[in-house]
mmCIF file of C-alpha atoms in Angstrom:
data_model
loop_
_atom_site.group_PDB
_atom_site.id
_atom_site.type_symbol
_atom_site.label_atom_id
_atom_site.label_comp_id
_atom_site.label_asym_id
_atom_site.label_seq_id
_atom_site.Cartn_x
_atom_site.Cartn_y
_atom_site.Cartn_z
ATOM 1 C CA MET A 111 -0.709 0.020 -0.287
ATOM 2 C CA ALA A 112 1.498 3.302 -1.042
ATOM 3 C CA ASN A 113 2.568 5.854 1.833
ATOM 4 C CA PRO A 114 -0.684 8.316 2.714
ATOM 5 C CA THR A 115 2.042 10.750 3.640
ATOM 6 C CA LYS A 116 4.166 10.787 -0.197
ATOM 7 C CA GLY A 117 3.500 11.809 -3.715
ATOM 8 C CA GLU A 118 0.127 14.040 -3.861
ATOM 9 C CA GLY A 119 -3.627 13.788 -2.246
ATOM 10 C CA GLY A 120 -4.041 9.633 -0.294
ATOM 11 C CA LEU A 121 -6.794 7.291 -0.273
ATOM 12 C CA SER A 122 -6.540 8.927 3.972
ATOM 13 C CA ARG A 123 -9.591 11.498 4.981
ATOM 14 C CA PRO A 124 -7.754 14.919 6.177
ATOM 15 C CA ILE A 125 -7.001 15.357 10.203
ATOM 16 C CA ARG A 126 -7.509 18.718 11.404
ATOM 17 C CA HIS A 127 -4.633 19.089 14.570
ATOM 18 C CA PRO A 128 -6.414 21.233 17.593
ATOM 19 C CA ILE A 129 -5.680 24.851 17.043
ATOM 20 C CA GLN A 130 -3.363 25.185 20.117
ATOM 21 C CA TRP A 131 -4.534 28.990 20.335
ATOM 22 C CA LYS A 132 -3.619 29.359 24.577
ATOM 23 C CA THR A 133 0.315 28.439 24.061
ATOM 24 C CA GLU A 134 2.197 31.695 23.541
ATOM 25 C CA ASP A 135 3.782 30.449 20.057
ATOM 26 C CA TYR A 136 0.604 31.087 18.604
ATOM 27 C CA TYR A 137 0.712 34.972 18.103
ATOM 28 C CA LYS A 138 4.523 34.947 17.451
ATOM 29 C CA GLU A 139 5.284 36.903 14.651
ATOM 30 C CA ASP A 140 7.714 35.429 13.363
ATOM 31 C CA LEU A 141 6.565 32.406 14.112
ATOM 32 C CA ILE A 142 3.888 33.163 11.697
ATOM 33 C CA PHE A 143 5.922 34.960 8.656
ATOM 34 C CA ASN A 144 7.502 32.246 8.533
ATOM 35 C CA GLU A 145 4.426 30.061 8.170
ATOM 36 C CA LEU A 146 2.815 32.222 6.083
ATOM 37 C CA GLU A 147 5.777 32.502 3.503
ATOM 38 C CA ARG A 148 6.722 27.907 3.957
ATOM 39 C CA VAL A 149 2.412 27.618 2.375
ATOM 40 C CA PHE A 150 2.714 30.736 0.908
ATOM 41 C CA ASP A 151 4.914 29.480 -1.701
ATOM 42 C CA ILE A 152 3.698 25.573 -2.181
ATOM 43 C CA CYS A 153 0.740 27.168 -3.009
ATOM 44 C CA HIS A 154 2.414 29.302 -5.457
ATOM 45 C CA GLY A 155 3.515 25.906 -7.193
ATOM 46 C CA CYS A 156 -0.145 23.721 -7.608
ATOM 47 C CA ARG A 157 -2.470 27.067 -7.399
ATOM 48 C CA ARG A 158 -5.198 24.608 -7.843
ATOM 49 C CA CYS A 159 -7.042 26.333 -5.568
ATOM 50 C CA PHE A 160 -7.234 29.342 -7.355
ATOM 51 C CA ASN A 161 -11.026 30.188 -8.425
ATOM 52 C CA LEU A 162 -12.239 29.848 -4.692
ATOM 53 C CA CYS A 163 -12.617 33.075 -2.323
ATOM 54 C CA GLN A 164 -9.877 36.118 -3.342
ATOM 55 C CA SER A 165 -6.917 34.753 -0.935
ATOM 56 C CA PHE A 166 -5.435 33.232 -3.030
ATOM 57 C CA PRO A 167 -5.944 35.415 -6.273
ATOM 58 C CA ILE A 168 -4.804 38.225 -4.711
ATOM 59 C CA LEU A 169 -0.917 35.452 -3.600
ATOM 60 C CA PHE A 170 -1.226 34.870 -6.880
ATOM 61 C CA ASP A 171 -1.552 38.108 -8.759
ATOM 62 C CA ALA A 172 1.418 39.084 -5.830
ATOM 63 C CA ILE A 173 3.859 37.153 -7.257
ATOM 64 C CA ASP A 174 3.255 37.124 -10.699
ATOM 65 C CA GLU A 175 4.054 40.603 -10.898
ATOM 66 C CA SER A 176 6.653 40.794 -8.423
ATOM 67 C CA ASP A 177 10.123 41.680 -9.822
ATOM 68 C CA THR A 178 11.412 38.299 -9.770
ATOM 69 C CA GLY A 179 7.739 35.570 -10.579
ATOM 70 C CA GLU A 180 8.503 34.383 -6.882
ATOM 71 C CA LEU A 181 7.292 34.529 -3.846
ATOM 72 C CA ASP A 182 10.741 35.881 -2.089
ATOM 73 C CA ALA A 183 9.936 39.239 -3.883
ATOM 74 C CA VAL A 184 6.622 40.093 -2.776
ATOM 75 C CA ASP A 185 6.208 42.431 -0.039
ATOM 76 C CA LYS A 186 5.092 40.533 3.122
ATOM 77 C CA GLN A 187 2.673 43.758 4.162
ATOM 78 C CA ASN A 188 0.937 42.100 1.338
ATOM 79 C CA TYR A 189 0.493 38.718 3.117
ATOM 80 C CA TRP A 190 -2.614 40.534 4.643
ATOM 81 C CA LYS A 191 -4.479 41.028 1.818
ATOM 82 C CA VAL A 192 -4.449 37.579 1.565
ATOM 83 C CA VAL A 193 -5.830 37.051 5.437
ATOM 84 C CA ASN A 194 -8.010 40.020 4.675
ATOM 85 C CA ASN A 195 -9.506 38.128 2.214
ATOM 86 C CA CYS A 196 -9.879 34.589 3.103
ATOM 87 C CA TYR A 197 -13.697 34.234 4.750
ATOM 88 C CA LEU A 198 -12.540 30.727 6.454
ATOM 89 C CA CYS A 199 -15.253 28.770 4.662
ATOM 90 C CA ASP A 200 -12.916 25.486 4.533
ATOM 91 C CA MET A 201 -13.145 24.581 0.770
ATOM 92 C CA CYS A 202 -9.454 24.566 0.295
ATOM 93 C CA PHE A 203 -8.500 22.322 2.715
ATOM 94 C CA MET A 204 -11.842 19.735 2.197
ATOM 95 C CA THR A 205 -12.667 18.976 -1.152
ATOM 96 C CA LYS A 206 -8.568 21.254 -2.883
ATOM 97 C CA CYS A 207 -6.018 21.519 -0.687
ATOM 98 C CA PRO A 208 -4.586 17.727 -1.713
ATOM 99 C CA TYR A 209 -1.559 18.909 0.718
ATOM 100 C CA VAL A 210 -3.385 18.416 4.254
ATOM 101 C CA PRO A 211 -2.233 16.851 7.260
ATOM 102 C CA PRO A 212 -1.063 13.107 6.786
ATOM 103 C CA HIS A 213 0.514 14.498 3.941
ATOM 104 C CA GLU A 214 4.750 15.686 5.415
ATOM 105 C CA TRP A 215 3.762 19.151 4.052
ATOM 106 C CA ASN A 216 0.932 19.520 6.852
ATOM 107 C CA ILE A 217 -1.154 22.484 5.025
ATOM 108 C CA ASP A 218 -4.417 23.992 6.827
ATOM 109 C CA PHE A 219 -4.398 27.585 4.543
ATOM 110 C CA PRO A 220 -7.589 27.930 6.534
ATOM 111 C CA ALA A 221 -5.784 27.147 10.212
ATOM 112 C CA LEU A 222 -3.104 29.125 9.715
ATOM 113 C CA MET A 223 -5.366 32.383 8.763
ATOM 114 C CA LEU A 224 -7.140 32.041 11.445
ATOM 115 C CA ARG A 225 -3.895 32.293 13.515
ATOM 116 C CA ALA A 226 -2.439 34.986 11.180
ATOM 117 C CA LYS A 227 -5.948 36.890 12.253
ATOM 118 C CA ALA A 228 -5.961 36.598 15.795
ATOM 119 C CA TYR A 229 -2.129 37.943 16.158
ATOM 120 C CA LYS A 230 -3.927 40.753 13.878
ATOM 121 C CA PHE A 231 -6.826 41.364 16.988
ATOM 122 C CA LYS A 232 -4.146 40.861 19.770
ATOM 123 C CA ASN A 233 -1.450 42.856 18.530
ATOM 124 C CA MET A 234 -3.250 45.434 15.783
ATOM 125 C CA SER A 235 -5.557 48.222 15.118
ATOM 126 C CA VAL A 236 -8.526 46.816 13.722
ATOM 127 C CA PRO A 237 -12.048 48.820 12.874
ATOM 128 C CA PHE A 238 -14.669 48.523 15.717
ATOM 129 C CA ARG A 239 -16.758 47.329 12.733
ATOM 130 C CA ASP A 240 -14.446 43.490 13.347
ATOM 131 C CA LYS A 241 -14.978 44.517 16.482
ATOM 132 C CA MET A 242 -18.356 44.373 16.345
ATOM 133 C CA ILE A 243 -18.873 42.157 13.739
ATOM 134 C CA SER A 244 -16.564 39.120 14.695
ATOM 135 C CA ASN A 245 -18.442 39.162 18.885
ATOM 136 C CA THR A 246 -21.028 36.489 17.813
ATOM 137 C CA ASN A 247 -21.285 36.108 21.473
ATOM 138 C CA MET A 248 -22.006 39.238 22.296
ATOM 139 C CA MET A 249 -24.073 40.210 18.916
ATOM 140 C CA GLY A 250 -26.871 36.576 18.957
ATOM 141 C CA LYS A 251 -26.823 37.079 22.844
ATOM 142 C CA MET A 252 -28.113 40.668 22.222
ATOM 143 C CA ASN A 253 -29.625 41.399 18.806
ATOM 144 C CA SER A 254 -32.261 38.732 20.093
ATOM 145 C CA LEU A 255 -33.526 39.994 22.677
ATOM 146 C CA PRO A 256 -37.213 39.649 22.729
ATOM 147 C CA LEU A 257 -38.245 43.316 22.466
ATOM 148 C CA ILE A 258 -34.731 44.253 19.977
ATOM 149 C CA ALA A 259 -35.074 41.199 17.763
ATOM 150 C CA PRO A 260 -38.105 42.962 15.977
ATOM 151 C CA VAL A 261 -36.326 46.011 16.265
ATOM 152 C CA VAL A 262 -32.842 45.539 14.481
ATOM 153 C CA ASN A 263 -35.147 42.546 11.622
ATOM 154 C CA ALA A 264 -36.380 45.228 10.672
ATOM 155 C CA MET A 265 -34.045 47.497 10.396
ATOM 156 C CA ASN A 266 -31.597 45.650 8.585
ATOM 157 C CA ARG A 267 -34.382 45.256 5.878
ATOM 158 C CA PHE A 268 -34.733 49.314 5.850
ATOM 159 C CA LYS A 269 -32.941 50.805 2.707
ATOM 160 C CA PRO A 270 -32.131 54.458 4.183
ATOM 161 C CA PHE A 271 -31.063 52.195 7.252
ATOM 162 C CA ARG A 272 -28.350 50.102 5.739
ATOM 163 C CA TRP A 273 -27.061 53.118 3.202
ATOM 164 C CA LEU A 274 -25.813 54.611 7.186
ATOM 165 C CA MET A 275 -24.960 51.228 7.596
ATOM 166 C CA ASP A 276 -22.203 51.219 4.351
ATOM 167 C CA LYS A 277 -21.387 54.106 4.812
ATOM 168 C CA THR A 278 -20.730 54.255 8.831
ATOM 169 C CA MET A 279 -19.468 50.071 8.735
ATOM 170 C CA GLY A 280 -18.953 49.205 5.126
ATOM 171 C CA ILE A 281 -20.986 46.603 5.593
ATOM 172 C CA ALA A 282 -22.561 46.619 1.966
ATOM 173 C CA PRO A 283 -26.896 47.825 0.594
ATOM 174 C CA ASP A 284 -27.617 44.370 -0.759
ATOM 175 C CA ALA A 285 -25.860 42.062 1.294
ATOM 176 C CA PRO A 286 -28.108 39.770 2.973
ATOM 177 C CA LEU A 287 -27.952 40.017 6.464
ATOM 178 C CA PRO A 288 -29.412 36.660 9.417
ATOM 179 C CA VAL A 289 -32.853 36.923 10.939
ATOM 180 C CA PHE A 290 -32.620 37.305 14.213
ATOM 181 C CA ASP A 291 -34.549 35.040 16.587
ATOM 182 C CA SER A 292 -36.001 36.405 20.236
ATOM 183 C CA LYS A 293 -36.295 32.145 21.356
ATOM 184 C CA PRO A 294 -33.197 30.604 21.220
ATOM 185 C CA LEU A 295 -32.666 27.501 20.418
ATOM 186 C CA ARG A 296 -31.060 27.114 24.244
ATOM 187 C CA LYS A 297 -33.942 28.880 25.886
ATOM 188 C CA ARG A 298 -36.857 26.703 23.461
ATOM 189 C CA MET A 299 -35.024 23.793 24.481
ATOM 190 C CA THR A 300 -35.004 23.940 28.167
ATOM 191 C CA ARG A 301 -36.309 21.712 28.527
ATOM 192 C CA LEU A 302 -34.688 19.346 26.407
ATOM 193 C CA ASP A 303 -35.414 15.804 29.359
ATOM 194 C CA HIS A 304 -33.996 12.522 27.303
ATOM 195 C CA SER A 305 -33.644 10.701 30.917
ATOM 196 C CA HIS A 306 -35.808 8.169 29.489
ATOM 197 C CA ILE A 307 -33.756 6.924 26.689
ATOM 198 C CA THR A 308 -31.268 4.511 26.694
ATOM 199 C CA PRO A 309 -28.003 4.882 25.012
ATOM 200 C CA GLN A 310 -27.697 2.111 22.749
ATOM 201 C CA ALA A 311 -24.175 1.633 22.059
ATOM 202 C CA THR A 312 -21.647 0.791 18.893
ATOM 203 C CA ASP A 313 -18.867 -0.071 17.714
ATOM 204 C CA GLN A 314 -18.305 3.048 16.588
ATOM 205 C CA THR A 315 -20.559 5.691 18.590
ATOM 206 C CA LYS A 316 -21.286 5.355 22.366
ATOM 207 C CA GLY A 317 -25.081 6.430 21.233
ATOM 208 C CA LYS A 318 -25.469 9.810 22.276
ATOM 209 C CA VAL A 319 -24.609 12.874 21.868
ATOM 210 C CA VAL A 320 -24.026 16.820 22.812
ATOM 211 C CA LEU A 321 -24.846 19.404 20.852
ATOM 212 C CA PHE A 322 -23.152 22.040 19.611
ATOM 213 C CA SER A 323 -25.585 24.393 19.013
ATOM 214 C CA THR A 324 -23.091 27.638 17.576
ATOM 215 C CA CYS A 325 -24.518 30.723 17.369
ATOM 216 C CA TYR A 326 -25.469 31.151 13.920
ATOM 217 C CA VAL A 327 -28.357 28.510 14.405
ATOM 218 C CA ASN A 328 -28.960 29.172 18.722
ATOM 219 C CA HIS A 329 -29.337 33.566 17.335
ATOM 220 C CA ASN A 330 -30.556 33.112 13.980
ATOM 221 C CA TYR A 331 -32.014 29.918 13.184
ATOM 222 C CA PRO A 332 -33.411 28.050 15.715
ATOM 223 C CA GLN A 333 -35.189 26.273 13.785
ATOM 224 C CA LEU A 334 -32.239 23.741 12.300
ATOM 225 C CA GLY A 335 -31.527 23.181 15.462
ATOM 226 C CA GLU A 336 -34.655 21.775 16.912
ATOM 227 C CA ASP A 337 -35.506 19.925 13.066
ATOM 228 C CA LEU A 338 -31.985 17.871 14.449
ATOM 229 C CA ILE A 339 -33.184 17.688 17.508
ATOM 230 C CA ALA A 340 -36.421 15.883 16.353
ATOM 231 C CA VAL A 341 -34.788 13.416 14.247
ATOM 232 C CA TYR A 342 -32.195 11.806 17.058
ATOM 233 C CA GLU A 343 -34.828 12.045 18.882
ATOM 234 C CA HIS A 344 -37.279 9.855 16.138
ATOM 235 C CA ASN A 345 -33.989 7.639 15.824
ATOM 236 C CA GLU A 346 -34.326 7.431 20.693
ATOM 237 C CA ILE A 347 -31.127 8.922 20.857
ATOM 238 C CA PRO A 348 -30.170 11.032 23.897
ATOM 239 C CA VAL A 349 -29.496 14.752 23.410
ATOM 240 C CA ARG A 350 -27.707 17.338 25.410
ATOM 241 C CA PHE A 351 -26.201 20.977 24.692
ATOM 242 C CA LEU A 352 -22.585 21.806 25.771
ATOM 243 C CA ASP A 353 -23.395 22.891 29.579
ATOM 244 C CA LYS A 354 -20.612 26.648 28.352
ATOM 245 C CA GLU A 355 -20.181 26.694 24.844
ATOM 246 C CA GLU A 356 -18.303 30.042 22.902
ATOM 247 C CA CYS A 357 -18.715 30.607 19.634
#
């Protein structure tokens, strides 16, 4: 059988290593830029992700327009343009990149972009808009309050208000915004009790589920969570929420 860590691709499933966000090295600028340079150079030689998000065309154009046509001639400050245009969809890791772990090159582009974004938020000046929008916990809890949610939803549909958001915060007036629900999933499921269901373990599972509700489902589309729980209940699989969940 071929060694799955050699060559391109392989039959092994992708492996995602735990993000070491609690360590000091995770936020060290020199280590981050060394890894950005290593990964960008590999991406430059592959280019399978050219048709995904804007991060890749920005990277490849910067290299192609440089004096040498190689990454070493690209100003490292341009790396931030690549980082800023990644919205962490994970498509490159899941569908395109032939060098994800367990390959020896160990490429996890989204995880690296997340690390660079974390460094930026911790050590560089970040616009108020970015701080606010990225705080999904705060936005969800505040905008899903019973008296607040209908007002926020109405304002997000009001064209003059969207024009104002565009001018002051850079949020495109035609960009779809999530609807906030005044009855979040966790509030709907406060009486969730599956103690009467006996888990039926199998060779690969323990027959029970811990549900990560996520901010999106909890505050914006709780019906998705309700439907999923209903499927588990129908199959007599007990479900409980994670006690302390942060987005």
